[in-house]
Short mmCIF file of C-alpha atoms in Angstrom, two decimals:
data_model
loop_
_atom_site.label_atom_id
_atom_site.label_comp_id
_atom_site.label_asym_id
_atom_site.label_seq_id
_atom_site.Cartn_x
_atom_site.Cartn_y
_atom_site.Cartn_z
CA UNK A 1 41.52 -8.18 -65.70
CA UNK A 2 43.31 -9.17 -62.57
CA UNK A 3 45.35 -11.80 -62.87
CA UNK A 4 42.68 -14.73 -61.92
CA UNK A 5 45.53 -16.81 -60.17
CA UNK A 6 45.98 -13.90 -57.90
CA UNK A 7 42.18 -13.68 -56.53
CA UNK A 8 42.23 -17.26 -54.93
CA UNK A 9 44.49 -18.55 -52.64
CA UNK A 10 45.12 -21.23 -50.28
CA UNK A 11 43.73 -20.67 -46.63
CA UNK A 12 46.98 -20.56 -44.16
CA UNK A 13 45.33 -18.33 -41.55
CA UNK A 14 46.22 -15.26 -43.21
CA UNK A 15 44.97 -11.93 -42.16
CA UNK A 16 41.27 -11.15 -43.34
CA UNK A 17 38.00 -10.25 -43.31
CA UNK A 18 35.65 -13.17 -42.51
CA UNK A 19 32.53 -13.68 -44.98
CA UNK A 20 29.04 -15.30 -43.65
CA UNK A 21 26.89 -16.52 -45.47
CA UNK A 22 23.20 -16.51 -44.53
CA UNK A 23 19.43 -17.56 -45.80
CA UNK A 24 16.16 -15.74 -44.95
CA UNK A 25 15.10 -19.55 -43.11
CA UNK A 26 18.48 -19.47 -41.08
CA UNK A 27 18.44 -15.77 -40.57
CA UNK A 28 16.52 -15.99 -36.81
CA UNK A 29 19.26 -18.26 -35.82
CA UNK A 30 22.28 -16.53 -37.13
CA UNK A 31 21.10 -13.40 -35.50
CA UNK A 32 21.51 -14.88 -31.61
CA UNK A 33 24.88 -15.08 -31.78
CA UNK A 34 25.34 -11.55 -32.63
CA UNK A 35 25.26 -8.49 -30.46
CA UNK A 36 22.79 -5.57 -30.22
CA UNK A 37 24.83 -3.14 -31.84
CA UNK A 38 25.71 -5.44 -35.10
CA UNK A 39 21.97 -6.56 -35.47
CA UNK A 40 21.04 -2.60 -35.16
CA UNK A 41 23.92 -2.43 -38.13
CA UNK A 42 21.99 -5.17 -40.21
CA UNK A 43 18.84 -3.94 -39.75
CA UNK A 44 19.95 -0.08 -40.81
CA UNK A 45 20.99 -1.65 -43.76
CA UNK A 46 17.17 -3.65 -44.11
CA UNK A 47 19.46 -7.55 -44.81
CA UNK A 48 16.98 -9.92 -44.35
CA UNK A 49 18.95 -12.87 -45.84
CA UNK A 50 17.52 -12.83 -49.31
CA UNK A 51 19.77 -13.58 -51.99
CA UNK A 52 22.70 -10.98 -53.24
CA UNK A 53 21.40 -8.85 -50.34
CA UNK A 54 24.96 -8.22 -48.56
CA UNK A 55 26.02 -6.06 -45.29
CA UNK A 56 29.10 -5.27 -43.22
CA UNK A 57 28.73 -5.71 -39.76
CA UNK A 58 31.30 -4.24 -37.03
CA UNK A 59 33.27 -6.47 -34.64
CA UNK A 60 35.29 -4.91 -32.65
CA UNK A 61 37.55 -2.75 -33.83
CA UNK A 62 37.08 -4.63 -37.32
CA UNK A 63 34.38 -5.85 -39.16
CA UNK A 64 33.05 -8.63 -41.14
CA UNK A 65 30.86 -9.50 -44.18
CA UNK A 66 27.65 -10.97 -44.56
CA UNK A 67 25.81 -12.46 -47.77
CA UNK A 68 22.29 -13.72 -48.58
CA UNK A 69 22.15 -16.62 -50.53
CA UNK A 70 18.78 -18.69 -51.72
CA UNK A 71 19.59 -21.85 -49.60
CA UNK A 72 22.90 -22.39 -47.04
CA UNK A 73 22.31 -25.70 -47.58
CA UNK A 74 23.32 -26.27 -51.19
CA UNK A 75 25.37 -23.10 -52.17
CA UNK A 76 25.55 -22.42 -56.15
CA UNK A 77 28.44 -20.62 -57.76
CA UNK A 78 26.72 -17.72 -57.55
CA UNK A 79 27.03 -16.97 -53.75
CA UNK A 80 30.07 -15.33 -53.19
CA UNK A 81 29.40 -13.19 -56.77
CA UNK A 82 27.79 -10.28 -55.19
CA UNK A 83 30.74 -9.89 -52.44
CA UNK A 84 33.43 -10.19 -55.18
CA UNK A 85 31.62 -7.34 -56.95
CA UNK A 86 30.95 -4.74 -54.19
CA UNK A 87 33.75 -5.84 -51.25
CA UNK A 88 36.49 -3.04 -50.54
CA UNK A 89 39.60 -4.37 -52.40
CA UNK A 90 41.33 -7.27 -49.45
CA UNK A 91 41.04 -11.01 -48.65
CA UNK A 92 38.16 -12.84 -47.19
CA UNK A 93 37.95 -16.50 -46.00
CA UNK A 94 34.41 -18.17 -45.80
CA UNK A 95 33.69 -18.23 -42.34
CA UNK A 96 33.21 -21.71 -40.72
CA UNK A 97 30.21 -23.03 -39.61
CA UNK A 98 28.55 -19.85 -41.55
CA UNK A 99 26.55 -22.21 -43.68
CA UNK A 100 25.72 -26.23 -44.17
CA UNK A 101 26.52 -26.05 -47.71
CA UNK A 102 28.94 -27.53 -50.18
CA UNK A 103 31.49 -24.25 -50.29
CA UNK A 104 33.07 -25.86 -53.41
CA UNK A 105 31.09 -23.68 -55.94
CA UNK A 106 31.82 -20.48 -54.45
CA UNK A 107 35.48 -19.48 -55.96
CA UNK A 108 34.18 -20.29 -59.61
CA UNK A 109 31.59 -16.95 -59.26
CA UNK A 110 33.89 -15.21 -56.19
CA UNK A 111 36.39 -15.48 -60.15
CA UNK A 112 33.90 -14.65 -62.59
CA UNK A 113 32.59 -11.77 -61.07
CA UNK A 114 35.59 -9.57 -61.33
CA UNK A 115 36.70 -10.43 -65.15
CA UNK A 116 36.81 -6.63 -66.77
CA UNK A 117 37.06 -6.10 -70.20
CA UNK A 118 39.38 -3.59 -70.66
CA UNK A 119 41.57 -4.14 -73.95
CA UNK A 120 40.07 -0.78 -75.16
CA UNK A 121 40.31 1.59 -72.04
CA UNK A 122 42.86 3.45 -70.88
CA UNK A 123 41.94 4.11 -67.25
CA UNK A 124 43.35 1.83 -65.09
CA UNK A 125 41.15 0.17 -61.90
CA UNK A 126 41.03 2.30 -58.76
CA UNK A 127 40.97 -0.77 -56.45
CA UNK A 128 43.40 -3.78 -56.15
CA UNK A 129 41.85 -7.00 -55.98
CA UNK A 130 39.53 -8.94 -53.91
CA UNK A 131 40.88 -12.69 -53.00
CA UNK A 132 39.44 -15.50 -51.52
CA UNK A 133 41.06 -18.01 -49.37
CA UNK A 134 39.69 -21.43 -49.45
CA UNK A 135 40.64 -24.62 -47.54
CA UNK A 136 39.72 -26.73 -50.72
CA UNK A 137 43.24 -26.54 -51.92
CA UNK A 138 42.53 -29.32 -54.56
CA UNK A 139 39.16 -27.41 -55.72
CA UNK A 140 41.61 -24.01 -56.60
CA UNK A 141 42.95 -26.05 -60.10
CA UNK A 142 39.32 -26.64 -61.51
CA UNK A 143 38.01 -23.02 -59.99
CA UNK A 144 40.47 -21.41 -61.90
CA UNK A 145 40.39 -23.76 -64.90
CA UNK A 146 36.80 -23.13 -65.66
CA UNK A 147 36.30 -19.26 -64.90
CA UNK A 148 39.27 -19.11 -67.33
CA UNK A 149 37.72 -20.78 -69.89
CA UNK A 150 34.67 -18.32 -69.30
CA UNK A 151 36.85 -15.10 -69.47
CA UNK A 152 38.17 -16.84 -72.73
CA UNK A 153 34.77 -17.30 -74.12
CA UNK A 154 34.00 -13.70 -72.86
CA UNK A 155 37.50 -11.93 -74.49
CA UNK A 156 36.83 -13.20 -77.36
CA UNK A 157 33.03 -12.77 -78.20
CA UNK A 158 33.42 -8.90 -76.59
CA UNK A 159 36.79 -8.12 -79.37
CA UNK A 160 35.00 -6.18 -82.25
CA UNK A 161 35.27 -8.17 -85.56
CA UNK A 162 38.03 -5.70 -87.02
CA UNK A 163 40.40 -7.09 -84.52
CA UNK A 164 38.47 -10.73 -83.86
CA UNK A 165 38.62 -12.23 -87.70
CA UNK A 166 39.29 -15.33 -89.02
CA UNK A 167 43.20 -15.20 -88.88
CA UNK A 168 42.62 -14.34 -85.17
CA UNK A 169 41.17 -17.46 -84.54
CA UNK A 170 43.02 -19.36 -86.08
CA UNK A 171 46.06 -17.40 -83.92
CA UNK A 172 43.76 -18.59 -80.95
CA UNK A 173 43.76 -22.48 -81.85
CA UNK A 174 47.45 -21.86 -82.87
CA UNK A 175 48.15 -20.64 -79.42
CA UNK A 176 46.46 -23.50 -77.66
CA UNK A 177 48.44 -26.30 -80.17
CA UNK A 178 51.74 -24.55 -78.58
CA UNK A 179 50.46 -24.45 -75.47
CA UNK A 180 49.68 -28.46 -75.44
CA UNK A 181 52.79 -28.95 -77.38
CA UNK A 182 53.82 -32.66 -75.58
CA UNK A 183 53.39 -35.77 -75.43
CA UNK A 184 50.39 -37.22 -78.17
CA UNK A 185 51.02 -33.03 -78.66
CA UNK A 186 47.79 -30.62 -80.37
CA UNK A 187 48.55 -31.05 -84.32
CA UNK A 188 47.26 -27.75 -85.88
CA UNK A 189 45.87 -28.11 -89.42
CA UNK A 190 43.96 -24.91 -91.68
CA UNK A 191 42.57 -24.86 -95.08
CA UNK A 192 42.37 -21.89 -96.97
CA UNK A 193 42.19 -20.64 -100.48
CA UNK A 194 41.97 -22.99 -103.53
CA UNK A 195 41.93 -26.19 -101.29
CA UNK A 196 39.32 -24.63 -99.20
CA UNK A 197 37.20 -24.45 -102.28
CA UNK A 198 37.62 -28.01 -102.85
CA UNK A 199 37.36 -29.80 -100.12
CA UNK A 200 35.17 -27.34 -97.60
CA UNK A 201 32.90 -25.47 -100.50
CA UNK A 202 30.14 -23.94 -98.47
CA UNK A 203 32.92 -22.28 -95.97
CA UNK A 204 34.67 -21.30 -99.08
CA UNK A 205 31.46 -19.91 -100.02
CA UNK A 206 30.13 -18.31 -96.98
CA UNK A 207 33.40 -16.39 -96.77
CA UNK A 208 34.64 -15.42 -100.18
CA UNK A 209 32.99 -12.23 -99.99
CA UNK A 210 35.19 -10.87 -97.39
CA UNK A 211 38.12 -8.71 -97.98
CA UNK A 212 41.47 -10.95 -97.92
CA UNK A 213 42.64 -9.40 -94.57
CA UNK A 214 39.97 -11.45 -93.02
CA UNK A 215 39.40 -14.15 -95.86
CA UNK A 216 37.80 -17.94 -94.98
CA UNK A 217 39.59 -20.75 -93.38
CA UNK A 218 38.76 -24.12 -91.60
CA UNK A 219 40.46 -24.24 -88.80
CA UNK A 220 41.43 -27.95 -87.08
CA UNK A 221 43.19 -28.94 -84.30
CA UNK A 222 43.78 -32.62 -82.92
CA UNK A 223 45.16 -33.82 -79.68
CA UNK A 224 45.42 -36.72 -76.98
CA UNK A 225 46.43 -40.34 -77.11
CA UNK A 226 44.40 -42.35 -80.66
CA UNK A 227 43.74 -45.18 -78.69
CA UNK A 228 41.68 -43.20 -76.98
CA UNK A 229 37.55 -42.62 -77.32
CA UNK A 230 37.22 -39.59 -80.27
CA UNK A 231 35.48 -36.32 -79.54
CA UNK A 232 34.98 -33.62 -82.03
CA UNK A 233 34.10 -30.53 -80.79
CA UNK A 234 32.73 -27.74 -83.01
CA UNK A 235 32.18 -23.98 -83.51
CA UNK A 236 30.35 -21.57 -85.75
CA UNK A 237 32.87 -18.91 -86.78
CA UNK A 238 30.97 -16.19 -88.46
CA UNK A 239 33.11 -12.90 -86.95
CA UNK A 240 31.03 -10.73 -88.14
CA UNK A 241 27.32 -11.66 -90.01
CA UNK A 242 25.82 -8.99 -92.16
CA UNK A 243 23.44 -11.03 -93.37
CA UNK A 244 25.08 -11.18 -96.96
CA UNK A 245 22.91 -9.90 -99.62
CA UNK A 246 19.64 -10.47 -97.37
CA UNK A 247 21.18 -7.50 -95.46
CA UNK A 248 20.11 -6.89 -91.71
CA UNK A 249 19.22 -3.85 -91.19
CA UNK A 250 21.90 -1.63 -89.23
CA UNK A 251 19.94 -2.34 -85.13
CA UNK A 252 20.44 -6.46 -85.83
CA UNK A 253 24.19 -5.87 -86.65
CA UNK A 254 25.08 -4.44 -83.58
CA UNK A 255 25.87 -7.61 -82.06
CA UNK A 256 27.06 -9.22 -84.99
CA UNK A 257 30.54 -9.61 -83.51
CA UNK A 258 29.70 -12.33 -81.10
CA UNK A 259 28.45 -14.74 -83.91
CA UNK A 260 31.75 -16.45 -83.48
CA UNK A 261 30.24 -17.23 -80.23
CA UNK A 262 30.37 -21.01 -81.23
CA UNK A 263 33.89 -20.83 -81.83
CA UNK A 264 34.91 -19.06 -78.94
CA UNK A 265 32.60 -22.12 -76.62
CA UNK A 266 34.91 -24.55 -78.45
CA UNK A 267 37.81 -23.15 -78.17
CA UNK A 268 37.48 -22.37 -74.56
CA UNK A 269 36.39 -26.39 -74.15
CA UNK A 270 39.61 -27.49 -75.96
CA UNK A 271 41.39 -25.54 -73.38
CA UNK A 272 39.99 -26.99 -70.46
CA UNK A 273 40.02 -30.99 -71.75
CA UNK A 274 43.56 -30.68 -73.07
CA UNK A 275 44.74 -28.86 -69.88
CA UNK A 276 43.07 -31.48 -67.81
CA UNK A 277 44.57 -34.41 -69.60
CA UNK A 278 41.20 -35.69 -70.64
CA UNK A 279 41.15 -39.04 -72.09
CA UNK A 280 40.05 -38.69 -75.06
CA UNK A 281 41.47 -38.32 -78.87
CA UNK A 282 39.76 -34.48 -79.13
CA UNK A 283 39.33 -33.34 -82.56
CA UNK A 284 38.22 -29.42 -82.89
CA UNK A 285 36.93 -27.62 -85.69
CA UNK A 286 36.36 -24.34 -86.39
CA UNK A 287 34.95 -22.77 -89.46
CA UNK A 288 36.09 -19.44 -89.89
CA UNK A 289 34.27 -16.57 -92.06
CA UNK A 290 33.15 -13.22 -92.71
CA UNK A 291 29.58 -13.21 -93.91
CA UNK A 292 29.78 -9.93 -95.98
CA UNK A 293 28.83 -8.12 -98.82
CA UNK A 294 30.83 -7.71 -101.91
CA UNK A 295 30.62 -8.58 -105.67
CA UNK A 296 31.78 -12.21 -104.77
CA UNK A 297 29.04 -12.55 -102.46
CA UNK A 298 26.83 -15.53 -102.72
CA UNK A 299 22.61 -15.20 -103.62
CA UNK A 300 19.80 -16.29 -102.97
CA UNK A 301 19.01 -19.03 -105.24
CA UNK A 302 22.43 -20.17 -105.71
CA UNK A 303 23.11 -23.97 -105.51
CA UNK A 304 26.05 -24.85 -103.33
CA UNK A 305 28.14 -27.93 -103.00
CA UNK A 306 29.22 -29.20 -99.95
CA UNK A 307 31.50 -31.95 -98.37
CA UNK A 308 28.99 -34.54 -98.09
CA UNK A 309 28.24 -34.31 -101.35
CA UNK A 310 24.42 -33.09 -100.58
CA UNK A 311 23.49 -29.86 -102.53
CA UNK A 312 22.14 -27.00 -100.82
CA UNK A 313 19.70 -24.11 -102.20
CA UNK A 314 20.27 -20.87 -100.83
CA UNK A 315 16.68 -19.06 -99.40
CA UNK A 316 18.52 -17.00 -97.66
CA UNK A 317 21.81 -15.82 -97.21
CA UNK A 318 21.24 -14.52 -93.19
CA UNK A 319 20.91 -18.33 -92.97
CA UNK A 320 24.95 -18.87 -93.34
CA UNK A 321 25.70 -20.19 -90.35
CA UNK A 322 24.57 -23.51 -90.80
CA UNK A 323 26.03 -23.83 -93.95
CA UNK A 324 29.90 -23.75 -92.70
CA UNK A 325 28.43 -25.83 -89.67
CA UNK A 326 27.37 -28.39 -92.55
CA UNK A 327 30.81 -28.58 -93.77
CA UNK A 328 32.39 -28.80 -90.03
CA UNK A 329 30.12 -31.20 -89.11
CA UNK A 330 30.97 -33.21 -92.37
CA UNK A 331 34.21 -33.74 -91.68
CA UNK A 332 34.14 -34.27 -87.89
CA UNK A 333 31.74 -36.68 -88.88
CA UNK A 334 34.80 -38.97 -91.15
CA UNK A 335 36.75 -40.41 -88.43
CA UNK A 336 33.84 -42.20 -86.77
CA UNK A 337 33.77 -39.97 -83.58
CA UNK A 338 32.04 -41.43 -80.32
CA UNK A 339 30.73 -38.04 -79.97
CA UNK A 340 30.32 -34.77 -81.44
CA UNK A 341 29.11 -31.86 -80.00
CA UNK A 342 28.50 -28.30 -81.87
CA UNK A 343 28.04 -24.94 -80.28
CA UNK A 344 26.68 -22.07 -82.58
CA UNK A 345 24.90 -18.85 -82.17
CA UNK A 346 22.63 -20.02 -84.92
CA UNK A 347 18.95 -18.54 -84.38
CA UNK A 348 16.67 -15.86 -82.97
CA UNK A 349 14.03 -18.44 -82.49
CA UNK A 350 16.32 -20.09 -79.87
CA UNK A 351 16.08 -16.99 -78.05
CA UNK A 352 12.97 -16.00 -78.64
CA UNK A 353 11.43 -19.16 -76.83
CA UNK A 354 13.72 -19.63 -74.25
CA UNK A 355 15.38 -16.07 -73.93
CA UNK A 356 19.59 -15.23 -73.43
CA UNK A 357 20.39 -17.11 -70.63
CA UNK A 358 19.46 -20.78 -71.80
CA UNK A 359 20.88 -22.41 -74.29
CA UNK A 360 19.04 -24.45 -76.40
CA UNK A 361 19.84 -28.39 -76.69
CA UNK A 362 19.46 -30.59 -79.49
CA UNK A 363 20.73 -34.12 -79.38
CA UNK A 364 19.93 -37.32 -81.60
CA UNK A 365 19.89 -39.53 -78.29
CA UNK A 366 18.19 -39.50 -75.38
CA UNK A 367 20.71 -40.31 -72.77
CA UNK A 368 23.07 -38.14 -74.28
CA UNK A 369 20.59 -35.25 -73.70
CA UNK A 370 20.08 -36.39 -70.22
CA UNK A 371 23.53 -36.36 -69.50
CA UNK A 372 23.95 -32.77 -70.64
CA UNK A 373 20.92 -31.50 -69.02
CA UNK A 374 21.67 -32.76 -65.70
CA UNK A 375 25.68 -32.17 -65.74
CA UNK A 376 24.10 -28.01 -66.46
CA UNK A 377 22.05 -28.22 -63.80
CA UNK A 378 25.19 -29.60 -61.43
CA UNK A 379 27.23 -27.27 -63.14
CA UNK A 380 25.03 -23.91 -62.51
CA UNK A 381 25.24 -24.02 -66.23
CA UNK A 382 21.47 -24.84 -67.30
CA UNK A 383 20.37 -25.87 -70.82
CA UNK A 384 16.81 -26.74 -72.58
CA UNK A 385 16.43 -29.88 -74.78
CA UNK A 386 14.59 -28.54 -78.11
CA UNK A 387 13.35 -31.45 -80.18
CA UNK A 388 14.41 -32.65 -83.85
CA UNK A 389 10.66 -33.74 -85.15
CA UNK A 390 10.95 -35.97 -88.13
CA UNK A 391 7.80 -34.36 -89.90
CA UNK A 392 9.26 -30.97 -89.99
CA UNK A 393 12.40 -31.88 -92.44
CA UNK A 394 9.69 -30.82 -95.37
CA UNK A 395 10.03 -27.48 -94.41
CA UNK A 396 13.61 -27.59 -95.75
CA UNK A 397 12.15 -28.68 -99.70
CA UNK A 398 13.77 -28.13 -102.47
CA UNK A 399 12.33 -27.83 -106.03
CA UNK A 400 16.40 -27.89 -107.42
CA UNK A 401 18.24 -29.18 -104.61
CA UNK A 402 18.90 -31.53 -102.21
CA UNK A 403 17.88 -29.15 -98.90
CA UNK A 404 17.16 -25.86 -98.62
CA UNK A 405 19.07 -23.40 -96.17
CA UNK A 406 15.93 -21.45 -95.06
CA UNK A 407 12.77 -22.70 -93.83
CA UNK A 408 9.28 -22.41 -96.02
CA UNK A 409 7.79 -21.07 -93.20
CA UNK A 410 8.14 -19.26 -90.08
CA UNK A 411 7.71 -22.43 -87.71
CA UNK A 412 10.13 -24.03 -85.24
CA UNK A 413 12.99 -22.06 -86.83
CA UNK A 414 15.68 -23.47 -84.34
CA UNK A 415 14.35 -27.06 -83.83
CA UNK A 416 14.73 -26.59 -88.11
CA UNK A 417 18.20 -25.31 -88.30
CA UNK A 418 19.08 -28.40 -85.94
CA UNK A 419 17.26 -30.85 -88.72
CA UNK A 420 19.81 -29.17 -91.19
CA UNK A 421 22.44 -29.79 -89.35
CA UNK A 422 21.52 -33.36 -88.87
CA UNK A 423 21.80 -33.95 -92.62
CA UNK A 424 25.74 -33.50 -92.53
CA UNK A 425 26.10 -35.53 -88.89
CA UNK A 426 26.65 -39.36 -90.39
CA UNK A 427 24.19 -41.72 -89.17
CA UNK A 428 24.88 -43.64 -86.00
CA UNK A 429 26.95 -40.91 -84.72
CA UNK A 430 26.14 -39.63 -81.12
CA UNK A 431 25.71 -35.78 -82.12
CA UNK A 432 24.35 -32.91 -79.92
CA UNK A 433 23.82 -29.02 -80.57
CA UNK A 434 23.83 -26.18 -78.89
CA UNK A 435 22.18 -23.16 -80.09
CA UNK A 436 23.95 -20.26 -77.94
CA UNK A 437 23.49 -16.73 -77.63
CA UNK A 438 27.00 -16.22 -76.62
CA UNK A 439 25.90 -12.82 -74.69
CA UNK A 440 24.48 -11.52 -71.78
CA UNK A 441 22.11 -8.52 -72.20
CA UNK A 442 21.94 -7.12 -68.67
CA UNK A 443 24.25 -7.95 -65.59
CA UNK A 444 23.90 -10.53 -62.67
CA UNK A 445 25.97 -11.14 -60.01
CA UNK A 446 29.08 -12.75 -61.58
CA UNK A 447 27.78 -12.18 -64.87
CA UNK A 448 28.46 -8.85 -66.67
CA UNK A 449 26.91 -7.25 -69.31
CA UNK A 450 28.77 -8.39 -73.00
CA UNK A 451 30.03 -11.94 -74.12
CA UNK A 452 29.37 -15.25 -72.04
CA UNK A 453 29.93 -18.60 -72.04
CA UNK A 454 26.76 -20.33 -72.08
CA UNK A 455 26.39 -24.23 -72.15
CA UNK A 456 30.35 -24.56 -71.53
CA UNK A 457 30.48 -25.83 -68.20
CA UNK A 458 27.13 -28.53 -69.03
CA UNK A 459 29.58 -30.46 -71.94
CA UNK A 460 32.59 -29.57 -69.47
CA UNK A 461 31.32 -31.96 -66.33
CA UNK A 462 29.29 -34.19 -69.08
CA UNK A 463 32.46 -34.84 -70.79
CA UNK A 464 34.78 -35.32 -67.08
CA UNK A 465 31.66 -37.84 -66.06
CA UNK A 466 31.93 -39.99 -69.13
CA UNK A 467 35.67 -39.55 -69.96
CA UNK A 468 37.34 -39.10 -66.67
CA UNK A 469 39.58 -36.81 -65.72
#
């Protein structure tokens, strides 16, 4: 990709191509200060203002750009994506007066839109960039902040599993500790091997399996002043699920590199609070693990300890994330954290009731939930709370144990994992889950096909509203 810091710059009154930006309401309007000949050039190319619809209209000896967008009035980050996608390579200032809407949105998707994944090709892009110059000069920090984070989550969730294992994310969390290096610096702490056994058994577990190249590991990192409030963030690390000895069959697997899709989300969200100077004592977890097949694979029936000391029967062995969540969770869950907050590409039912593109929430309290919901919806980032019923914890039974892994029954199956991962969450602790899909089937404007971030930017602006910064 482009070097993101190089597609948005500061508007001096360079040289460029103006952009307009127009709505099917304001369209009539718009089109009276135009001449005959560049309304004859929109209409030959049948814009009519409707959103993504785009145009270039001559002026002159020039020319300039025109986009639809939904509403002019309140712009999302979505309404310069389309221009960023099919502009000629150059640099384009949002014209003024083009629209009555908040342009502070736009660079986030104007970013987004051209992030390439291209650490496996060998032909190099035909065109140079597109940039954008803005006169929000303080907005450029936070635009390129968070599509960062996004091409982060994106990298990372798109690298195949043979080059995306556990030691490479723990080389990720390493990176960011030396990155954030200074004062109240990122402390960097993994458990592997025989003390891994002990003191994190079901990621020990989960993992063991694996060959050693790409053998089990918590991964921690801790950062920011003590004094001040303590968030644990959390991610599912599965790099690549088989389904252990409850195979998948070969069409499930094909995705199977993105279930470190949690871990990627929380990595990506260390980035962003540490580089913002957050104020808060961040603690972030990541359980790292290969879910394979092998004579040291775990069964179904098995009985496995855990941190908390609560044992867990294994009904199925596809049902692994949850388990190294358990442990995660556990820990996080020691220090007495004001909040935690868990991303994890945990269950088809997730997706099958509310599809790829929202994630689904889960959150003991209610104004925690709020918060989240309505800092997505600000944040173009959109979530959907899922509830934690108390009457459906029976589905997780045991005859032998304490909890099941797997479900008796085909109900509710993400609203259930959540229930299991309430177990490990110590009571009175402000906890909330997000069950991601990590990837986005088809393209949109700003959004292509392959790994996304996907409830990111909803805990992002929750967390800046309640912790400054």
């Amino acid at each position: 990709m482009t070097n993101k810091h190089d597609l948005i710059q500061p508007d001096r009154g360079q040289t460029a191509i103006a952009i307009h930006l127009v709505d099917k309401q304001g369209l009539d309007e718009w089109l009276k200060g135009l001449s005959g000949p560049q309304r004859a050039a929109l209409s030959a190319q049948k814009f009519t203002g409707g959103g993504f619809e785009h145009a270039i209209v001559p002026d002159g000896e020039g020319w300039f750009a025109v986009g639809g967008v939904a509403d002019a009035a309140s712009l999302s980050s979505w309404c310069l994506a389309k221009l960023a996608e099919v502009l000629p390579a150059g640099t384009y200032p949002l014209a003024p007066g083009s629209d009555g809407g908040d342009p502070r949105p736009a660079p986030f998707g104007w970013l987004t839109a051209q992030y390439r994944f291209d650490r496996y090709r060998k032909e190099a892009e035909a065109e140079g960039p597109r940039v954008l110059l803005t006169a929000d000069v303080a907005g450029i920090a936070a635009a390129l902040a968070e599509a960062g984070a996004v091409a982060k989550v994106r990298d990372l969730v798109n690298t195949p599993a043979e080059d995306m294992g556990p030691a490479e994310l723990e080389a990720e969390a390493e990176a960011l500790a030396k990155a954030h290096a200074g004062r109240h610096g990122a402390e960097l702490r993994v458990t592997r091997g025989d003390a891994l056994e002990r003191e994190f058994p079901m990621v020990h577990m989960v993992g063991r399996a694996a060959a050693r190249s790409h053998a089990p590991r918590m991964i921690e990192l801790e950062w920011g002043d003590p004094a001040h409030p303590r968030i644990a963030v959390v991610g599912k690390g599965v790099c690549f699920d088989s389904g252990g000895l409850d195979l998948k069959p070969s069409s499930a697997m094909l995705l199977m590199k993105k279930d470190m899709g949690g871990a990627a989300h929380a990595l990506a969200l260390a980035g962003l609070i540490m580089g913002s100077g957050l104020k808060v004592r961040l603690h972030l977890l990541v359980p790292a693990v290969e879910n394979a097949v092998s004579g040291g694979a775990f069964r179904p029936g098995d009985v496995l300890r855990s941190r908390a000391g609560i044992s867990v029967e294994i009904g199925n062995t596809d049902a692994e994330g949850r388990l190294i969540l358990g442990d995660a969770l556990a820990r996080a869950g020691e220090d007495d954290p004001a909040l935690i907050v868990d991303f994890a590409t945990l269950t088809g039912a997730a997706r099958a009731a509310l599809g790829p593109d929202l994630p689904a929430l889960m959150a003991r309290r209610d104004e925690t939930a709020e918060a989240l919901l309505q800092a997505g919806l600000a944040s173009d980032d959109p979530c959907w709370r899922l509830p934690l019923p108390e009457a459906y914890r029976e589905y997780l039974k045991s005859d032998v144990a304490d909890i099941n892994n797997s479900s008796s029954n085909g109900y509710a199956g993400a609203s259930v994992a959540g229930l299991f991962l309430d177990r490990f969450v110590p009571e009175g602790i402000d906890w909330a889950h997000f069950d991601t899909f990590a990837w986005r089937p088809a393209a949109k404007p700003g959004r292509p096909k392959g790994g996304e971030a996907l409830g990111l930017r909803a805990v992002w602006r929750m967390l800046q509203g309640q912790f400054g910064g």
